[in-house]
Amino acid sequence: MLAKIDLPFTMTIGGRSVPGVERFGVINPATASVFAQAPDCTREELDQAVAAARAAFPAWAATPLAERQAMILRVRDVMVENQEEIARIIVAEQGKPYAGGLGETASLVRWSEAVAAMALDPVVVEDTAKARIVAHRVPLGVVGAITPWNYPIVQAFWKILPGLVAGNTIVLKPSPLTPLSTLRAGELLSEILPPGVLNVISGSDRLGPWLTEHPGIDKISFTGSTATGRRVMASASATLKRLTLELGGNDPAIVLPDADVGAIVEPLFRGAFRNAGQICAATKRIYVHDSLYDAFRDAFAARVARAVVGPGDQQGVEIGPVQNRAQYERVLALIADCKTQGYSIVTGGEALDGPGYFISPAVIDNPPDTARIVVEEQFGPVVPLMRYSDVDDAVRRANDTDYGLGGSIWSADPIKAAEIGARLDCGTVWVNTTQQLSPDAPFGGHKQSGIGVENGLPGLHAYTQFQTLVMLKPGTPQ
Ligand code: NAD
């Protein structure tokens, strides 16, 4: 199904297509071999990108909001016109099934329309005979946007859309493991955006730190692991850059005693194994009440065992490869630790034959709370099930983590479930579902899962700062 991808992927700097003086190979995780080259941005090229963004900022910031909003809808149109090509690139570089690649662009329709409809109205604090005081939201300047490898297009546009609507210009850096779809988006959008408004650069591991320490950047919007988030925060402190950090998660699901096992197996399967489990807000620990633990474990394991694993370009595949060798080895090491410690693996957990990074999806049966597979973010196709008998204890165990991104409660009584869910210390609580996201709902982490939010009006506001205008009326004494 996938045509060969032989595009000369280029960076977009100041509206120009820049092949880069250095390049690096990009690996297809289904074959474990290099299939394309991406530019390895040099310091000089980064300086050019930041300079282009700075030069474009005054005019873009002065462009009326309505025009910036209209531009976002043109961005949507360009992406939709090219969604098949983008999806093919995502499958090749990221590994997910083709429908998931298409879904990344498809979700942008709703996102762009929602962001384009958001108002940035000034707040009139006082308007009297003496004075008029108005708090305006103005853009920050140049945003450095850094994205991970699990959803390259979704993560990039969660930053591009609000960043541009708010009047900022952007230097965007995708993960070196999945740079191509983002580079291609930059090339396509250079046809409609003014030069320098959106610059897309790619590079090896040296590039992220160069970007976060660059004095020409005013804000970093970062999505990635908690460990890297700490480094980004430290680096950004030198010039007091504004920060949004969307970091890792270890989301618990709590299945209450009144849950309908037959109804919850499929959504929990998808919650844990969609995108091969490589989602920040994937269900990463499942606590099941003792009274239905065995029934749930057996039905869930049977569903997981039926999952079709294979290359994302094959029809019917549900779970693709793990995206990269380091993550593949990390997930296999977590599974090996379960074996060494004597925990029962109900299904899966094997490295599959072939060159790609395929692992049969695994379910671990009631490991202790101290197990690595419970404590650490696995970010892969393996999930532990844990028994509990007391709901308060389940909530305590679910909260016993430095992460706090999301969590879910499963019950026949959604009101009761929502009350219990409110006791989870996390940014999003789902009841009888998971990973339902809305462009109008703030999404972000508590604790070490992040700082700030994306999406919703607060997500747009994160790309602005206040400028308060205090104006004395004529004749008013000082
Ligand atoms: P990562 O932290 O390794 O890399 C993320 C990005 O940061 C990449 O572009 C990388 O090149 C860059 N980077 C690496 N070191 C850097 C440094 N020192 N300075 C600046 N940039 C640097 O994360 P990953 O492995 O690509 O992604 C997986 C992680 O991302 C998981 O922990 C997952 O939970 C998290 N994630 C979070 C969200 C969210 O919204 N909270 C969404 C998706 C993924």
Coordinates of C-alpha atoms in Angstrom, one line a residue, residues 8-410:
P8 CA 14.3 15.2 -0.2
F9 CA 13.0 16.3 3.2
T10 CA 14.1 19.8 3.9
M11 CA 13.9 22.3 6.8
T12 CA 11.8 25.4 6.4
I13 CA 13.7 28.5 7.5
G14 CA 12.4 32.0 6.7
G15 CA 10.1 30.5 4.1
R16 CA 13.0 28.9 2.3
S17 CA 13.5 25.2 1.8
V18 CA 16.8 24.3 3.4
P19 CA 18.3 20.8 2.7
G20 CA 20.9 21.4 5.5
V21 CA 24.7 20.9 5.2
E22 CA 24.6 17.8 7.4
R23 CA 22.1 14.9 7.4
F24 CA 21.1 11.9 9.4
G25 CA 19.3 8.6 8.6
V26 CA 15.7 8.0 9.7
I27 CA 14.7 4.4 10.6
N28 CA 11.5 2.6 9.7
P29 CA 10.7 0.7 13.0
A30 CA 8.9 -2.0 11.0
T31 CA 12.1 -2.9 9.2
A32 CA 14.7 -1.5 11.5
S33 CA 16.5 0.1 8.5
V34 CA 17.2 3.6 7.3
F35 CA 14.6 4.7 4.7
A36 CA 15.2 8.4 4.4
Q37 CA 17.5 11.2 5.4
A38 CA 16.7 14.3 7.4
P39 CA 18.7 17.5 7.8
D40 CA 20.9 17.7 10.9
C41 CA 20.5 21.4 11.7
T42 CA 23.8 23.2 12.5
R43 CA 24.2 26.0 15.0
E44 CA 24.3 28.5 12.1
E45 CA 21.1 27.1 10.7
L46 CA 19.4 27.3 14.1
D47 CA 20.6 30.9 14.4
Q48 CA 19.1 31.6 10.9
A49 CA 15.8 30.0 12.0
V50 CA 15.6 32.0 15.2
A51 CA 16.6 35.2 13.3
A52 CA 13.9 34.5 10.7
A53 CA 11.3 34.0 13.4
R54 CA 12.4 37.2 15.2
A55 CA 12.2 39.2 11.9
A56 CA 8.8 37.9 11.1
F57 CA 7.4 38.5 14.6
P58 CA 6.5 42.2 14.5
A59 CA 4.3 42.0 11.4
W60 CA 2.7 38.7 12.4
A61 CA 1.9 40.1 15.9
A62 CA 0.4 43.2 14.3
T63 CA -1.7 41.1 11.9
P64 CA -5.3 41.4 13.1
L65 CA -6.5 38.4 15.2
A66 CA -9.3 37.6 12.6
E67 CA -6.6 37.2 9.9
R68 CA -4.5 35.0 12.1
Q69 CA -7.5 32.9 12.9
A70 CA -8.4 32.7 9.2
M71 CA -4.9 31.5 8.4
I72 CA -5.3 28.6 10.8
L73 CA -8.2 27.4 8.8
R74 CA -6.1 27.6 5.6
V75 CA -3.5 25.6 7.5
R76 CA -6.2 23.0 8.2
D77 CA -7.1 22.9 4.5
V78 CA -3.5 22.3 3.4
M79 CA -3.0 19.5 5.8
V80 CA -6.3 17.8 4.9
E81 CA -5.4 18.1 1.1
N82 CA -2.2 16.2 1.9
Q83 CA -3.4 13.9 4.6
E84 CA -2.7 10.6 2.7
E85 CA 0.9 11.6 2.0
I86 CA 1.4 12.7 5.6
A87 CA -0.1 9.5 6.9
R88 CA 2.2 7.4 4.7
I89 CA 5.2 9.2 6.1
I90 CA 3.9 8.8 9.7
V91 CA 3.5 5.0 9.2
A92 CA 7.0 4.7 7.7
E93 CA 8.8 6.8 10.4
Q94 CA 6.5 6.1 13.5
G95 CA 5.2 2.6 12.8
K96 CA 1.5 3.1 13.7
P97 CA -1.3 1.6 11.5
Y98 CA -2.2 3.7 8.5
A99 CA -5.6 4.6 10.0
G100 CA -3.8 6.1 12.9
G101 CA -1.6 8.1 10.6
L102 CA -4.7 9.5 8.8
G103 CA -6.2 10.1 12.2
E104 CA -3.4 12.5 13.2
T105 CA -4.3 14.9 10.5
A106 CA -8.0 14.3 10.7
S107 CA -8.0 15.4 14.4
L108 CA -6.5 18.8 13.2
V109 CA -9.8 19.7 11.6
R110 CA -11.6 19.9 15.0
W111 CA -8.5 21.5 16.6
S112 CA -8.0 24.2 14.1
E113 CA -11.6 25.2 14.0
A114 CA -11.8 25.3 17.8
V115 CA -8.6 27.4 18.2
A116 CA -9.7 29.7 15.4
A117 CA -12.9 30.4 17.3
M118 CA -11.2 31.3 20.6
A119 CA -11.4 35.0 21.6
L120 CA -8.4 36.9 23.1
D121 CA -10.5 39.7 24.3
P122 CA -8.9 42.4 26.4
V123 CA -10.3 42.7 30.0
V124 CA -11.5 46.2 30.9
V125 CA -10.6 46.5 34.6
E126 CA -11.8 50.1 35.1
D127 CA -13.5 52.6 32.8
T128 CA -14.4 55.7 34.9
A129 CA -14.3 59.4 34.5
K130 CA -10.8 59.3 36.0
A131 CA -9.1 56.4 34.2
R132 CA -9.4 53.5 31.8
I133 CA -7.4 50.4 32.7
V134 CA -7.4 47.5 30.2
A135 CA -5.5 44.2 30.4
H136 CA -4.5 43.1 26.9
R137 CA -3.1 39.7 26.0
V138 CA -0.1 40.1 23.7
P139 CA 2.1 37.5 22.2
L140 CA 5.4 36.4 23.8
G141 CA 7.6 36.5 20.7
V142 CA 9.4 33.5 19.3
V143 CA 8.3 30.1 20.6
G144 CA 10.6 27.1 20.5
A145 CA 8.4 24.0 20.1
I146 CA 9.8 20.6 20.8
T147 CA 7.8 17.4 20.1
P148 CA 8.2 13.6 20.9
W149 CA 8.0 10.6 18.5
N150 CA 4.7 9.1 19.4
Y151 CA 2.3 11.5 17.7
P152 CA 4.5 13.8 15.6
I153 CA 1.8 15.7 13.8
V154 CA -0.8 16.0 16.6
Q155 CA 1.9 17.2 19.1
A156 CA 3.3 19.7 16.6
F157 CA -0.1 21.2 15.7
W158 CA -1.2 21.5 19.4
K159 CA 1.6 24.0 19.5
I160 CA 1.5 25.6 16.0
L161 CA -2.3 26.4 16.1
P162 CA -2.5 28.3 19.4
G163 CA 1.1 29.7 19.0
L164 CA 0.3 31.3 15.7
V165 CA -3.3 32.5 16.6
A166 CA -1.8 34.2 19.7
G167 CA 0.6 36.2 17.3
N168 CA 3.9 34.4 18.0
T169 CA 6.3 33.1 15.5
I170 CA 7.7 29.5 15.9
V171 CA 10.8 27.5 15.6
L172 CA 9.6 23.9 15.7
K173 CA 11.8 20.9 16.3
P174 CA 10.4 17.4 16.0
S175 CA 12.0 14.3 17.5
P176 CA 15.0 13.0 15.5
L177 CA 13.3 9.7 15.5
T178 CA 10.2 11.0 13.6
P179 CA 11.2 14.2 11.9
L180 CA 9.8 13.7 8.4
S181 CA 6.1 14.3 8.7
T182 CA 6.8 17.5 10.5
L183 CA 9.4 18.6 7.9
R184 CA 6.9 17.9 5.2
A185 CA 4.2 19.9 7.0
G186 CA 6.6 22.8 7.2
E187 CA 7.3 22.6 3.5
L188 CA 3.6 22.5 2.6
L189 CA 2.7 25.4 5.0
S190 CA 5.5 27.6 3.6
E191 CA 3.2 28.0 0.6
I192 CA 0.6 29.9 2.6
L193 CA 2.3 31.3 5.8
P194 CA 4.4 34.5 5.6
P195 CA 8.2 33.7 5.6
G196 CA 9.6 33.1 9.1
V197 CA 6.3 32.7 10.8
L198 CA 6.7 28.9 11.1
N199 CA 10.3 27.5 10.9
V200 CA 10.8 23.8 11.0
I201 CA 14.2 22.4 11.8
S202 CA 15.4 18.8 12.4
G203 CA 18.5 17.6 14.1
S204 CA 20.2 15.0 16.1
D205 CA 20.4 15.0 20.0
R206 CA 22.6 18.1 20.0
L207 CA 19.8 20.3 18.7
G208 CA 17.3 20.3 21.6
P209 CA 19.7 21.8 24.1
W210 CA 20.8 24.4 21.6
L211 CA 17.2 25.5 21.1
T212 CA 16.3 25.6 24.8
E213 CA 19.4 27.8 25.7
H214 CA 19.0 30.1 22.7
P215 CA 18.7 33.7 23.8
G216 CA 16.5 34.6 20.8
I217 CA 13.7 32.4 22.0
D218 CA 11.0 33.6 24.5
K219 CA 9.1 30.5 25.3
I220 CA 9.6 26.8 25.1
S221 CA 6.6 24.5 24.6
F222 CA 7.9 21.0 25.2
T223 CA 6.3 17.6 25.0
G224 CA 8.4 14.6 26.0
S225 CA 9.6 12.7 29.0
T226 CA 9.8 13.9 32.5
A227 CA 13.6 13.4 32.6
T228 CA 14.1 15.6 29.6
G229 CA 11.5 18.1 30.9
R230 CA 13.8 18.7 33.9
R231 CA 16.7 19.4 31.6
V232 CA 14.6 21.8 29.5
M233 CA 13.5 23.7 32.6
A234 CA 17.1 24.1 33.8
S235 CA 18.3 25.3 30.4
A236 CA 15.4 27.7 30.0
S237 CA 16.1 29.3 33.3
A238 CA 19.2 31.1 32.0
T239 CA 17.0 33.6 30.1
L240 CA 13.8 33.0 32.1
K241 CA 12.0 31.6 29.1
R242 CA 8.3 30.9 29.6
L243 CA 7.6 27.2 29.7
T244 CA 4.9 24.7 29.0
L245 CA 5.9 21.2 29.8
E246 CA 3.8 18.2 28.8
L247 CA 5.6 15.2 30.3
G248 CA 5.3 11.5 31.0
G249 CA 2.4 9.7 32.7
N250 CA 1.7 6.5 34.5
D251 CA -2.1 6.6 34.3
P252 CA -4.1 4.3 36.6
A253 CA -7.5 2.8 35.7
I254 CA -9.7 1.7 38.7
V255 CA -12.3 -0.9 37.9
L256 CA -15.1 -0.7 40.6
P257 CA -16.9 -3.8 41.8
D258 CA -20.1 -2.9 39.8
A259 CA -18.4 -2.5 36.4
D260 CA -19.6 -4.6 33.5
V261 CA -16.6 -6.7 32.5
G262 CA -17.9 -7.4 29.0
A263 CA -18.4 -3.7 28.3
I264 CA -15.0 -2.4 29.6
V265 CA -12.6 -4.9 28.1
E266 CA -12.5 -3.3 24.7
P267 CA -12.1 0.3 25.7
L268 CA -9.4 -0.6 28.3
F269 CA -7.6 -2.7 25.7
R270 CA -7.5 0.4 23.4
G271 CA -6.6 2.6 26.3
A272 CA -3.6 0.5 27.1
F273 CA -2.5 -0.7 23.6
R274 CA -3.5 2.1 21.2
N275 CA -0.3 3.3 19.4
A276 CA 1.4 0.2 20.9
G277 CA 1.0 1.8 24.3
Q278 CA 3.1 4.8 23.3
I279 CA 0.8 7.5 24.5
C280 CA 1.5 9.9 27.4
A281 CA -2.0 9.2 28.7
A282 CA -2.2 5.5 27.9
T283 CA -3.7 3.3 30.7
K284 CA -0.5 2.1 32.3
R285 CA -1.8 0.4 35.5
I286 CA -5.2 -1.3 35.9
Y287 CA -6.5 -1.9 39.4
V288 CA -9.4 -4.4 39.4
H289 CA -11.7 -5.2 42.4
D290 CA -11.1 -8.6 43.8
S291 CA -14.7 -9.7 43.1
L292 CA -14.2 -9.5 39.3
Y293 CA -10.4 -9.7 39.0
D294 CA -10.3 -13.2 37.6
A295 CA -13.1 -12.6 35.1
F296 CA -11.6 -9.4 33.9
R297 CA -8.1 -10.8 33.7
D298 CA -9.2 -13.7 31.6
A299 CA -11.4 -11.6 29.2
F300 CA -8.8 -8.9 28.9
A301 CA -6.0 -11.3 28.2
A302 CA -8.0 -13.1 25.6
R303 CA -8.7 -9.8 23.8
V304 CA -5.0 -8.8 24.0
A305 CA -3.9 -12.2 22.7
R306 CA -6.2 -11.7 19.6
A307 CA -4.7 -8.3 18.8
V308 CA -3.2 -8.2 15.3
V309 CA 0.5 -7.1 15.5
G310 CA 2.4 -6.1 12.4
P311 CA 3.7 -3.4 10.1
G312 CA 1.4 -0.3 10.0
D313 CA 1.1 -0.5 6.2
Q314 CA -0.7 -3.9 6.4
Q315 CA -4.5 -4.1 6.4
G316 CA -6.1 -5.1 9.7
V317 CA -3.0 -4.4 11.9
E318 CA -4.0 -3.1 15.3
I319 CA -0.6 -2.8 17.0
G320 CA 2.5 -1.7 15.1
P321 CA 6.2 -2.0 16.2
V322 CA 7.7 -0.1 19.1
Q323 CA 9.0 3.1 17.6
N324 CA 12.7 2.8 18.2
R325 CA 15.4 0.4 19.3
A326 CA 16.1 2.0 22.7
Q327 CA 12.4 2.0 23.6
Y328 CA 12.0 -1.6 22.3
E329 CA 14.9 -2.7 24.5
R330 CA 13.5 -0.8 27.5
V331 CA 10.1 -2.5 27.2
L332 CA 11.7 -5.9 26.8
A333 CA 13.9 -5.2 29.8
L334 CA 10.7 -4.4 31.9
I335 CA 9.2 -7.6 30.7
A336 CA 12.4 -9.5 31.5
D337 CA 12.3 -8.1 35.0
C338 CA 8.8 -9.4 35.5
K339 CA 10.1 -12.9 34.4
T340 CA 13.1 -12.7 36.7
Q341 CA 11.0 -11.6 39.7
G342 CA 8.6 -14.5 39.0
Y343 CA 5.5 -12.4 38.2
S344 CA 3.0 -14.2 36.0
I345 CA 2.7 -13.0 32.4
V346 CA -0.8 -14.0 31.3
T347 CA -0.1 -13.4 27.6
G348 CA 2.5 -11.9 25.2
G349 CA 5.8 -10.3 26.1
E350 CA 7.9 -11.9 23.4
A351 CA 10.1 -10.2 20.9
L352 CA 8.6 -11.3 17.5
D353 CA 10.7 -12.7 14.7
G354 CA 11.9 -10.3 12.0
P355 CA 13.9 -7.2 11.7
G356 CA 11.4 -4.7 13.1
Y357 CA 10.8 -3.7 16.8
F358 CA 7.7 -5.9 17.3
I359 CA 6.7 -7.2 20.8
S360 CA 3.6 -9.3 21.4
P361 CA 1.3 -7.3 23.7
A362 CA 1.7 -8.4 27.2
V363 CA -0.5 -8.5 30.4
I364 CA 1.2 -9.0 33.8
D365 CA -0.9 -10.7 36.5
N366 CA -1.0 -8.9 39.8
P367 CA 2.7 -7.8 40.3
P368 CA 3.5 -6.0 43.6
D369 CA 3.2 -2.3 43.9
T370 CA 7.0 -2.1 44.0
A371 CA 7.5 -3.8 40.7
R372 CA 9.3 -1.8 38.0
I373 CA 6.4 -2.4 35.6
V374 CA 4.1 -0.7 38.1
V375 CA 6.4 2.1 39.2
E376 CA 8.0 3.1 35.9
E377 CA 6.3 4.5 32.7
Q378 CA 6.5 1.6 30.3
F379 CA 5.4 3.5 27.2
G380 CA 5.0 0.3 25.2
P381 CA 2.7 -2.7 24.7
V382 CA 2.6 -4.2 28.2
V383 CA 0.2 -3.4 31.1
P384 CA 0.0 -4.7 34.7
L385 CA -3.3 -5.7 36.4
M386 CA -3.5 -5.3 40.1
R387 CA -6.0 -6.7 42.6
Y388 CA -7.6 -4.5 45.3
S389 CA -10.3 -5.1 47.8
D390 CA -10.9 -1.6 49.3
V391 CA -11.6 1.4 47.0
D392 CA -9.8 3.9 49.3
D393 CA -6.7 1.7 49.1
A394 CA -7.0 1.5 45.3
V395 CA -7.1 5.4 45.2
R396 CA -4.1 5.6 47.5
R397 CA -2.1 3.1 45.4
A398 CA -3.2 4.9 42.2
N399 CA -1.9 8.2 43.6
D400 CA 1.4 6.7 44.9
T401 CA 3.5 8.0 42.0
D402 CA 5.3 11.2 41.0
Y403 CA 3.3 11.2 37.8
G404 CA -0.2 12.8 37.5
L405 CA -1.3 13.1 33.9
G406 CA -4.6 11.2 33.7
G407 CA -6.6 8.4 35.2
S408 CA -9.9 6.6 34.7
I409 CA -12.7 5.0 36.8
W410 CA -14.9 2.2 35.4

